[in-house]
Coordinates of C-alpha atoms and ligand atoms in Angstrom, one line a residue:
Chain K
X14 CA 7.2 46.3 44.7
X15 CA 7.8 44.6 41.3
X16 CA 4.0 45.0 39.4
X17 CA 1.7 41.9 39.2
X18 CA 2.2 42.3 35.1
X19 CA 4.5 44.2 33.4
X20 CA 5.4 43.8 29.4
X21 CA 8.6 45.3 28.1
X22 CA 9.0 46.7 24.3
X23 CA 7.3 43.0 23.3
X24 CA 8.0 42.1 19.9
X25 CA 6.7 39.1 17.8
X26 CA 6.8 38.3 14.3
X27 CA 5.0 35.3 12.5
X28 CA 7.7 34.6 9.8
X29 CA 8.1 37.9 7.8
X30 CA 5.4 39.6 9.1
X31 CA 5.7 41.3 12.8
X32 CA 2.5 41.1 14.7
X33 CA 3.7 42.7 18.3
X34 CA 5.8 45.9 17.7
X35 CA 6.6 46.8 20.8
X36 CA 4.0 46.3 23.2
X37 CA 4.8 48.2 26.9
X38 CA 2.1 47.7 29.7
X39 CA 1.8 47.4 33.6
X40 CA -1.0 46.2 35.7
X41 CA -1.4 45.7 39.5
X42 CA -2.9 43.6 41.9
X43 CA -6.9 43.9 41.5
X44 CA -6.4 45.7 38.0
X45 CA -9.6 45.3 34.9
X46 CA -8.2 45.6 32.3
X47 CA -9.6 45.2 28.6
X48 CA -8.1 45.0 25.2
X49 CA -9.9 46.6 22.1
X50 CA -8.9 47.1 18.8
X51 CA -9.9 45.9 15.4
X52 CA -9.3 42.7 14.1
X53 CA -5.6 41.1 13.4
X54 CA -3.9 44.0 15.2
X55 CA -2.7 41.5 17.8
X56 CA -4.6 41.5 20.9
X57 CA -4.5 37.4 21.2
X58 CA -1.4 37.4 20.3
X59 CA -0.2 39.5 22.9
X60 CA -2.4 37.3 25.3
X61 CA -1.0 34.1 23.9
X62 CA 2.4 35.5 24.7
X63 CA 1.9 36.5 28.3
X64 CA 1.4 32.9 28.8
X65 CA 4.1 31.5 26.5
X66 CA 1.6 29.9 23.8
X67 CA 3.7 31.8 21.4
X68 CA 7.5 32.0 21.7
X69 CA 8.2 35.8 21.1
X70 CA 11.4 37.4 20.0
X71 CA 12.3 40.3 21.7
X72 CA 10.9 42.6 25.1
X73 CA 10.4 41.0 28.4
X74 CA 7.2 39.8 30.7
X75 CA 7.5 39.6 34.4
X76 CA 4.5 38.6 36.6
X77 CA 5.6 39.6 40.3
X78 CA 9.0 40.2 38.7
X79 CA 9.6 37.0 37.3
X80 CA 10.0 36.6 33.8
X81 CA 8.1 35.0 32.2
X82 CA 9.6 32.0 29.2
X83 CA 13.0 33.0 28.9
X84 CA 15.9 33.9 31.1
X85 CA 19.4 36.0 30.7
X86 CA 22.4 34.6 31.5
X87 CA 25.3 37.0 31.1
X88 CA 23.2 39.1 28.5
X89 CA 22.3 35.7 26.4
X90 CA 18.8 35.8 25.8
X91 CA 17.7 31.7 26.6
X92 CA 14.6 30.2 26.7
X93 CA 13.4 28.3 29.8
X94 CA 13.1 24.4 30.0
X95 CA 10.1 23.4 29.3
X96 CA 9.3 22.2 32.3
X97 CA 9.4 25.1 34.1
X98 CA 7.5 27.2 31.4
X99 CA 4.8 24.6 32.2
X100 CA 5.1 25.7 36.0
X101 CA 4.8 29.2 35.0
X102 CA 2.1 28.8 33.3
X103 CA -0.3 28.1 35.7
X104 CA 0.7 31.9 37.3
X105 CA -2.3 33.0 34.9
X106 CA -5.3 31.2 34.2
X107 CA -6.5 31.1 30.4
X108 CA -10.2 31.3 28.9
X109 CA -10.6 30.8 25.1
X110 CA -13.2 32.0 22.8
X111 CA -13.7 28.3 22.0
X112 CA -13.9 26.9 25.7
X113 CA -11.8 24.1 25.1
X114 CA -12.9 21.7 28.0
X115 CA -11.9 18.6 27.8
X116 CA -14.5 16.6 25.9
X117 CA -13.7 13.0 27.6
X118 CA -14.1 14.0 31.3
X119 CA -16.8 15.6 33.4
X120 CA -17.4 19.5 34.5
X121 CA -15.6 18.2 37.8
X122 CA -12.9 16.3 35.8
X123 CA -11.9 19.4 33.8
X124 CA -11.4 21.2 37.3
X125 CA -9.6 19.0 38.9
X126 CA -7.2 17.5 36.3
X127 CA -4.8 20.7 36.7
X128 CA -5.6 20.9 40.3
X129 CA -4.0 17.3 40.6
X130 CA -1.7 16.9 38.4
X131 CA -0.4 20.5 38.7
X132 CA -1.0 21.2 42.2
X133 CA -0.7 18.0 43.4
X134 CA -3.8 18.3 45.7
X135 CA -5.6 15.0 47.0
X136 CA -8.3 14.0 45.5
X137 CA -10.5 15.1 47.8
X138 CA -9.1 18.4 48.4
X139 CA -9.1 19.1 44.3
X140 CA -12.9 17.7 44.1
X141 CA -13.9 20.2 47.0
X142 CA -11.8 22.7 45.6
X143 CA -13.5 22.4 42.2
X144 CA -17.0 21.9 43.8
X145 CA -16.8 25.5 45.1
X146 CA -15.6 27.1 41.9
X147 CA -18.1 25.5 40.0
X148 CA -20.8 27.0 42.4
X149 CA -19.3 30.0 42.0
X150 CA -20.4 29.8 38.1
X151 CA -23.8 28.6 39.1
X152 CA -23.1 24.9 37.6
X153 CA -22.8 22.5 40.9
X154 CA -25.3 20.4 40.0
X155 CA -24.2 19.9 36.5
X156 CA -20.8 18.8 37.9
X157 CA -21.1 15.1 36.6
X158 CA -22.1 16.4 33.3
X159 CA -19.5 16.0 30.2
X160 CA -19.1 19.1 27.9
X161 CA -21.2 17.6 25.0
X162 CA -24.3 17.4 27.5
X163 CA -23.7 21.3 28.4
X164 CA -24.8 24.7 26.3
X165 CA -21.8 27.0 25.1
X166 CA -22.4 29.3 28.1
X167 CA -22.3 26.7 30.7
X168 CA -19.0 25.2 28.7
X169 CA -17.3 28.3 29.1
X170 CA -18.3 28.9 32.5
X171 CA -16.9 25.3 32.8
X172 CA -14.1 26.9 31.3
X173 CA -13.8 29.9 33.5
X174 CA -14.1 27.8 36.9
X175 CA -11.2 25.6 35.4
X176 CA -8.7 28.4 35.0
X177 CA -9.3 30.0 38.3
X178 CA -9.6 27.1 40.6
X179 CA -5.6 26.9 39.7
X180 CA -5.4 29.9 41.7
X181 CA -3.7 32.2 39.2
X182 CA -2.2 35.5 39.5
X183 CA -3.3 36.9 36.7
X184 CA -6.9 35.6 34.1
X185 CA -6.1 35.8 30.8
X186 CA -9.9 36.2 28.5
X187 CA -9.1 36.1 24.9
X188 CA -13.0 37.2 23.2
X189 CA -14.7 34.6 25.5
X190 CA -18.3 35.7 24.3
X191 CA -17.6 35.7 20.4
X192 CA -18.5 32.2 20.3
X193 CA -21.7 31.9 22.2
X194 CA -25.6 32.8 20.8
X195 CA -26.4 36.0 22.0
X196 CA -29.0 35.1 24.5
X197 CA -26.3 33.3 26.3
X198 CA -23.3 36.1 26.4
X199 CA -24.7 37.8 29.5
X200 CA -24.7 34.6 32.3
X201 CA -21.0 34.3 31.0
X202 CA -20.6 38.0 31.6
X203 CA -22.2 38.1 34.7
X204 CA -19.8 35.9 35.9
X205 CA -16.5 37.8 35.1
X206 CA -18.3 41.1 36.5
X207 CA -18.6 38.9 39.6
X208 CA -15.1 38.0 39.8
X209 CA -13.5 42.0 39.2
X210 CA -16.3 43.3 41.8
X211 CA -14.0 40.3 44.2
X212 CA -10.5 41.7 43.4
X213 CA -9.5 38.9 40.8
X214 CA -6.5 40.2 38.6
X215 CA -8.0 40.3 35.0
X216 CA -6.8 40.9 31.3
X217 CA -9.6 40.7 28.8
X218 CA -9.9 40.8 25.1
X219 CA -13.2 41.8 23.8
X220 CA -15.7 43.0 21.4
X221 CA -18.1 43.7 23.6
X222 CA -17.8 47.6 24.1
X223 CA -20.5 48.2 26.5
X224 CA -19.3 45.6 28.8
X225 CA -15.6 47.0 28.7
X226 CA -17.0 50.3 29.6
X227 CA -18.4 48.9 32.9
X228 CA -16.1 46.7 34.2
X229 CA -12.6 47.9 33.5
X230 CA -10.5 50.2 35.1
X231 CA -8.5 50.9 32.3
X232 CA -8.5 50.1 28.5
X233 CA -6.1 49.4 26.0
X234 CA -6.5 50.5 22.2
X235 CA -4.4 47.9 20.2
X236 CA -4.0 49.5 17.1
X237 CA -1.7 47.5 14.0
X238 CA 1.0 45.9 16.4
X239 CA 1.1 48.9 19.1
X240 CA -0.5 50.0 22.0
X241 CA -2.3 53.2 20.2
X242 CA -4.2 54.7 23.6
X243 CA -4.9 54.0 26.7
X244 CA -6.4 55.7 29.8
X245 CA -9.9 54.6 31.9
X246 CA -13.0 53.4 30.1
X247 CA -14.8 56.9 30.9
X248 CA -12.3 59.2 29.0
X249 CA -11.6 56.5 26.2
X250 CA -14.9 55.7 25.0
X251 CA -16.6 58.9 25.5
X252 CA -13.6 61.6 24.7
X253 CA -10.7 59.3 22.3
X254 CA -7.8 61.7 21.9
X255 CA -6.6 59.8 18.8
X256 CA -8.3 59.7 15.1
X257 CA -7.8 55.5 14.7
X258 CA -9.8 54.9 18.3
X259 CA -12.8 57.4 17.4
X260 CA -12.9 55.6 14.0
X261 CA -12.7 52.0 15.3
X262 CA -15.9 53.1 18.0
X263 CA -17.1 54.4 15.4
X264 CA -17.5 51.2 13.4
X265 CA -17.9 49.0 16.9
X266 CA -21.5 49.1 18.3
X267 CA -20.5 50.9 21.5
X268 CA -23.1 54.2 21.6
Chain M
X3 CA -22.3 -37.1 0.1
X4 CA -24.0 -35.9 2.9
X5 CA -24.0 -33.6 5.5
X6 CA -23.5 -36.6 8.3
X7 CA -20.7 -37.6 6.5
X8 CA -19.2 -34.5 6.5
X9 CA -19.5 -33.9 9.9
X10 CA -17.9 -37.7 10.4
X11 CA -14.8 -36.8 8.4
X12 CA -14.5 -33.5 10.2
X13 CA -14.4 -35.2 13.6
X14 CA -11.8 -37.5 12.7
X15 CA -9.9 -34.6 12.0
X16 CA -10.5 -32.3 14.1
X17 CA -7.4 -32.3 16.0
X18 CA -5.2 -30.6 13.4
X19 CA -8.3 -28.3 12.6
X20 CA -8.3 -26.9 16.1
X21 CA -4.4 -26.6 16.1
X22 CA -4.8 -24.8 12.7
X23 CA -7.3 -22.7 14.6
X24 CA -5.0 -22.4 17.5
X25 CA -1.9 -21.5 15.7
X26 CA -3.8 -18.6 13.5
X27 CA -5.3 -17.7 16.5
X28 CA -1.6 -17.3 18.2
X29 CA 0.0 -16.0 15.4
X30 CA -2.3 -12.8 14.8
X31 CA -2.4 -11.9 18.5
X32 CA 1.2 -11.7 18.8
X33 CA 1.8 -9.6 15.6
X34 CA -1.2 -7.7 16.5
X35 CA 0.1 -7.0 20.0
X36 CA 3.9 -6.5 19.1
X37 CA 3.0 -4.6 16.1
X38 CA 0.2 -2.3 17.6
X39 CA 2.9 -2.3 20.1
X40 CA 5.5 -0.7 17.7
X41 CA 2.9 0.9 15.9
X42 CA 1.8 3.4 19.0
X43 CA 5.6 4.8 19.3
X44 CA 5.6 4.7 15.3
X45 CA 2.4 7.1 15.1
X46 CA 4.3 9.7 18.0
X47 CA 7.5 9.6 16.0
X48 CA 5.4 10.0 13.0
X49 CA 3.4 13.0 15.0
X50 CA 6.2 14.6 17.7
X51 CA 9.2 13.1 16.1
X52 CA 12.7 15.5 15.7
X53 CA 12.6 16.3 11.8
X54 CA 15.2 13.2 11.4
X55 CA 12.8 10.5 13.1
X56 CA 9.9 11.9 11.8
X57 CA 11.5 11.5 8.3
X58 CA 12.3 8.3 9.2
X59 CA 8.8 6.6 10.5
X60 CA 7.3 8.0 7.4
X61 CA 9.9 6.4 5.0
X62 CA 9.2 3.0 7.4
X63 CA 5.5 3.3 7.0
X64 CA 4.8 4.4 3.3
X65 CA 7.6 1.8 2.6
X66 CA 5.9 -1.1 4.7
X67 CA 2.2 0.2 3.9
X68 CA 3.5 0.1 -0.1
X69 CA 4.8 -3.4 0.2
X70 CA 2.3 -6.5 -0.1
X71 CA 2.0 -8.5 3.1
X72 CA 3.0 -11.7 1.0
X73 CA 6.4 -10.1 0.5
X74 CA 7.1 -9.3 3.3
X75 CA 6.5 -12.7 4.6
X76 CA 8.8 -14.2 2.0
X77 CA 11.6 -11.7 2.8
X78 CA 11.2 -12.6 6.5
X79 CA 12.0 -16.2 6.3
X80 CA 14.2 -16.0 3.4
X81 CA 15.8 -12.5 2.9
X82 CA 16.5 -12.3 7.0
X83 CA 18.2 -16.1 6.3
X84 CA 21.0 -14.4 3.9
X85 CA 22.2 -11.6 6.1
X86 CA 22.2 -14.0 8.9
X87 CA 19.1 -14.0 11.3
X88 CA 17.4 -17.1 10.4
X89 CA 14.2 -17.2 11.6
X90 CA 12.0 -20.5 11.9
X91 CA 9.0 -20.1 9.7
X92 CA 6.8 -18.8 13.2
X93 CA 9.1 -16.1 13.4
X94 CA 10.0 -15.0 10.3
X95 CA 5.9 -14.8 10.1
X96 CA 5.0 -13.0 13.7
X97 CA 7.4 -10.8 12.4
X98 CA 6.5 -9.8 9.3
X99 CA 2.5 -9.5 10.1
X100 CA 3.6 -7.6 13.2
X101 CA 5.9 -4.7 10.9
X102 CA 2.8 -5.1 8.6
X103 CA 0.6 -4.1 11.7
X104 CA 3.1 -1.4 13.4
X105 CA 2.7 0.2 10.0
X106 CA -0.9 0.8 9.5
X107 CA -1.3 1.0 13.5
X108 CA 1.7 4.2 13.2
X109 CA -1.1 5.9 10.8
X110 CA -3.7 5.0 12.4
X111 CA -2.3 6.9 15.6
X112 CA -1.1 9.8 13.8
X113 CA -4.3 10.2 12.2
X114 CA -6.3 10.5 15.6
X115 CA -3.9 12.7 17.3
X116 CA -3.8 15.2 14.4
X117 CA -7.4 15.1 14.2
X118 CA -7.4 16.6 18.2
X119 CA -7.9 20.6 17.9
X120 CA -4.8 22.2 19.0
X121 CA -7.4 23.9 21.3
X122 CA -7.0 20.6 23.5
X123 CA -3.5 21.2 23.8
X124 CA -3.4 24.7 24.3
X125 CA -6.0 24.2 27.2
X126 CA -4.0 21.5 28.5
X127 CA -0.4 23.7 28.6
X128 CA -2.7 26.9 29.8
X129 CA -3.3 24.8 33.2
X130 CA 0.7 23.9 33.6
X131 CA 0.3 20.3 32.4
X132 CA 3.6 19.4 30.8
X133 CA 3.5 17.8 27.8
X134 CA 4.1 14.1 29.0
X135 CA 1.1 15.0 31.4
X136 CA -0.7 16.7 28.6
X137 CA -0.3 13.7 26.1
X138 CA -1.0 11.1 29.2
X139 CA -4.8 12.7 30.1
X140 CA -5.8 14.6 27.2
X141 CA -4.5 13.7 23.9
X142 CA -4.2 9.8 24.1
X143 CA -8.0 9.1 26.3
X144 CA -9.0 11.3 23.2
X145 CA -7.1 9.9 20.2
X146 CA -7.9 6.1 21.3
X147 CA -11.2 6.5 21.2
X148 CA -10.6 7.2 17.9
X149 CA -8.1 4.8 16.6
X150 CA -10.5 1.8 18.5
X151 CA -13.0 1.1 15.3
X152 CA -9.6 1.4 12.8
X153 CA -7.6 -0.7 14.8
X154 CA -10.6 -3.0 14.5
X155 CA -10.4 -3.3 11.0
X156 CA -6.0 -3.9 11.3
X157 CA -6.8 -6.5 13.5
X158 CA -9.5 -8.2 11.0
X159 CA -6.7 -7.8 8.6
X160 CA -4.2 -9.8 10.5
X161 CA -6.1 -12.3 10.6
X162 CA -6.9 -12.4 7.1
X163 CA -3.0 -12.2 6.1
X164 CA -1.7 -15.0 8.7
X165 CA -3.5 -17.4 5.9
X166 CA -0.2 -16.0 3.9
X167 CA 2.2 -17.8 6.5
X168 CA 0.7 -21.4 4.5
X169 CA 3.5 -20.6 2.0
X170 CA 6.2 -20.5 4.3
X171 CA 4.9 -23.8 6.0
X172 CA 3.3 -22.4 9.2
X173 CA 0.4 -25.1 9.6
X174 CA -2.1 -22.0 10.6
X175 CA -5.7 -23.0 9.9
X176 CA -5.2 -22.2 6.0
X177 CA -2.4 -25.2 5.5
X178 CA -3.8 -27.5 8.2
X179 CA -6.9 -27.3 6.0
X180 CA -4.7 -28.1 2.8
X181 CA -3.5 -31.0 4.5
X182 CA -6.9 -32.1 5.6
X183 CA -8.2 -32.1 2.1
X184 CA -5.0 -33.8 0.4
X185 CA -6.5 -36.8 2.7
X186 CA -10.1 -36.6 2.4
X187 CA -10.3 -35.4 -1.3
X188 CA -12.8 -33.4 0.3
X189 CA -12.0 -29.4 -1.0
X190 CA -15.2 -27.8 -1.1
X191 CA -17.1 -28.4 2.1
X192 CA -13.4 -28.0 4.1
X193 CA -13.0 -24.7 2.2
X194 CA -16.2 -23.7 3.6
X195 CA -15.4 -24.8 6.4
X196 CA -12.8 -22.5 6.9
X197 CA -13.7 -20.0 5.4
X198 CA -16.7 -20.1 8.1
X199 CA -14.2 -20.2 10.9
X200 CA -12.2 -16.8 9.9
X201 CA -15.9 -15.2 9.1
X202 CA -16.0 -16.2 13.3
X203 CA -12.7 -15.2 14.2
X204 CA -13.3 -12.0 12.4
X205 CA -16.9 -11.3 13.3
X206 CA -15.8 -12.2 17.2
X207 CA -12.9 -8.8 17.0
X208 CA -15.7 -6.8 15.4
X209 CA -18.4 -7.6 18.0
X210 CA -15.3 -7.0 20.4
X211 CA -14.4 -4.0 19.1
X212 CA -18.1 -2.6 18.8
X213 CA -18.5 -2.7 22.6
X214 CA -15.2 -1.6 23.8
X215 CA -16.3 1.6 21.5
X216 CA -20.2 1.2 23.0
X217 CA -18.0 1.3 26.3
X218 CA -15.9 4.3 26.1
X219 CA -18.1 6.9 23.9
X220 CA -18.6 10.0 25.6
X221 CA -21.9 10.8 26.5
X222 CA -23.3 13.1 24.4
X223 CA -26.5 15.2 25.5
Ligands
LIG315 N1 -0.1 31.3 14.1 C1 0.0 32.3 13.2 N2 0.7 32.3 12.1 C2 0.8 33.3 11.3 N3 0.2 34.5 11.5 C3 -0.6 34.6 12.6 C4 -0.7 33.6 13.5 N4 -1.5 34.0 14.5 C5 -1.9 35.2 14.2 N5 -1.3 35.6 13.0 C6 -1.4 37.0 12.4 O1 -1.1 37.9 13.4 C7 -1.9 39.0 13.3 C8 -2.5 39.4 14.7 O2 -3.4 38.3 15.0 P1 -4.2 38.3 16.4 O3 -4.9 37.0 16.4 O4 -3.3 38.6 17.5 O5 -5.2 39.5 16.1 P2 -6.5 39.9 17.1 O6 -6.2 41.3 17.4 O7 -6.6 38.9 18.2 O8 -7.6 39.8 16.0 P3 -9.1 39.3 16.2 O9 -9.9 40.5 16.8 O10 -9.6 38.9 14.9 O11 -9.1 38.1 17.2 C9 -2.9 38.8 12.2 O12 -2.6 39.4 11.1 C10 -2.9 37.3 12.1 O13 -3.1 36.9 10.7
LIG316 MG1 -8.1 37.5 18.6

């Protein structure tokens, strides 16, 4: 059994400078896992990556052994068609610390657009479809409502109901609190602890330390490009083996 | 001379009035249909484009943009002649208002789709939209909600510059008034006149243009 994620020696550089050097991670089925690590060390980028946002130069990414943006063809290194990066795409489902919904078109509209267009479901089938993920997030009755009539935590539960309805493999949550007033963070939480407790497949990139601690299974310490620990939450927060992750919780708000 | 008089003299001749009207009227919705047209596959080059094409819609629209309108019509009919493609003096003046309109319209287009955060696109790719599918349903709804109260103003300007075609001898509602007054030795109250009727024409897009915008605004809280 190939593993739901697994990144190879991933390498990325933004011109001169190399962001990702040499990333190596697995995850399975039902895994929780979230990124830390201090600022520009290259959590999103990693993340951005995974789902081919970013082109990326060297390593491999296979979700359920199929890898992911480029292929190898008699040890040639090649880059997919577009078209069928676009198709594996939608194997993970991605939430952004800025929601990006879709300002012109309803909660509803947001949903099914992908679910249409992508999926090719009927109309009906992607409404109803969408209809029961946005219930999920508690915002059915705000269904007709466009993003400009909605708070930043309804937006990004918007958001979070959009990426999943596609039936992903894998979310992808790249800081999806940082953006929102604090007394709205926790409804948006709520909802991803809601999804791990139902098996869903999760990456997440965050600052919020106390909230990594309870709904991972593991954590990953990004630390200047590399992966500098990792183990489960308990271990990690309470006992780090390495000076850089004691320092960093040291200056995050985790107690 | 009074009012009633004018309004005597304007009847008699109020059949090459209205075909003045009519002929403006013709000419600026054709150049403002070819050129917006053009203008929409200028603004992608000018915003997608392969290095080369890009390179080349901006030479076409900072060279078009740079050129008066009044050139451009007198190249049409006469430089066009030389190499060949002689144009009748409808044309050579659809044509030239219609590269004057692809031109600003190209800007105009890349203007609103740079102006969409790449947050719209990444959102759109995130979901497996391709990006025909992504530019269909996310970028254009977006961008031409945008472009509507510009594109307004082109248009307004169309119609101002068809009054250029008089030179070339298109009897638009600027010569047709000419003529009128060489008979009726009656300048200023035709001038008016005119003058009224574009302030109409004009006012009519705006109004146009205000509710299609009034239409298709997002609601916002
Ligand atoms: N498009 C880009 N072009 C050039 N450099 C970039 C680009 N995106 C990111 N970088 C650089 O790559 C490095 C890693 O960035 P990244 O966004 O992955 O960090 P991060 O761990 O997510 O940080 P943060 O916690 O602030 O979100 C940073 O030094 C950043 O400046
Ligand atoms: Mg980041």
């Amino acid at each position: 059994m190939p593993h739901l994620l697994e990144i190879r020696d991933l390498h990325k550089s933004f011109g001169q400078t190399e962001v990702l050097k040499g990333v190596d991670c697995a995850m399975e089925q039902g895994d929780v896992v979230c990124v830390i690590g201090s600022s520009g060390s290259g959590k999103t980028t990693m993340l951005r990556c995974i789902n081919m946002l970013e082109d990326f130069e060297g390593g491999t990414i296979a979700i359920d052994g199929q890898q992911i943006g480029y292929e190898t063809q008699r040890s040639q290194r090649k880059r997919r068609r577009e078209r069928e990066i676009a198709r594996q795409r939608a194997l993970t489902g991605m939430v952004f610390q800025q929601f990006n919904l879709f300002p012109h078109m309803t909660a509803l509209a947001n949903i099914t657009l992908g679910l249409i267009k992508v999926k090719k479901m009927r109309r009906e089938e992607a409404n109803a479809t969408a209809e029961r993920w946005l219930d999920r997030v508690g915002l059915l009755e705000r269904k007709g409502r466009f993003p400009g009539q909605l708070s930043g935590g309804q937006q990004q539960r918007v958001a979070i109901a959009r990426a999943i309805a596609m039936n992903p493999k894998l979310m992808l949550f790249d800081e999806v609190t940082s953006a929102l007033d604090p007394e709205l963070v926790n409804e948006v939480l709520q909802v991803i602890k809601d999804l791990a407790r139902d098996g869903m497949t999760m990456l997440l990139v965050t600052h919020e330390m106390r909230f990594a601690y309870e709904v991972s299974k593991r954590v990953i310490f990004m630390n200047e490009g590399r992966i500098g620990e990792e183990g489960d939450p308990k271990q990690m927060f309470l006992k780090p083996k390495t000076e850089r992750l004691a320092e960093f919780l040291k200056s995050s708000s985790f107690h | 001379m009074d009012l009633a008089q004018f309004f005597d003299i304007l009847w008699s001749v109020r059949w090459p009035i209205l075909s003045g009207i009519g002929v403006t009227a013709l000419v600026s919705a054709l150049a403002i249909i070819a050129g917006s047209f053009v203008g929409v596959f200028v603004g992608l080059a000018l915003t997608y484009g392969v290095l080369p094409l890009r390179w080349l819609a901006r030479v076409y629209t900072d060279f078009i943009r740079g050129t008066p309108v009044l050139v451009l019509v007198l190249a049409s009919f006469y430089i066009l002649g030389t190499i060949g493609l002689q144009l009748s003096a409808f044309q050579a003046g659809v044509l030239a208002l219609a590269v004057f309109c692809s031109s600003h319209v190209g800007e105009i287009v890349r203007g609103a789709l740079q102006a969409i955060p790449r947050g719209q696109t990444e959102a759109a790719k995130a979901i497996g939209l391709t990006f025909s599918q992504t530019f269909s349903y996310v970028l254009m709804p977006q961008a031409g909600r945008q472009i509507a109260p510009a594109w307004v103003n082109t248009a307004a300007e169309i119609v101002k510059a068809s009054t250029l075609l008089s030179i070339i001898g298109v009897a638009e509602l600027l010569l047709a008034t000419q003529e009128v007054i060489a008979r009726t030795f009656m300048s200023l109250p035709f001038y008016f006149h005119a003058g009224f009727l574009y302030f109409c024409i004009n006012f009519s897009i705006e109004r146009l243009g205000k509710y299609v915008e009034k239409k298709l605004a997002i609601p916002q809280s």
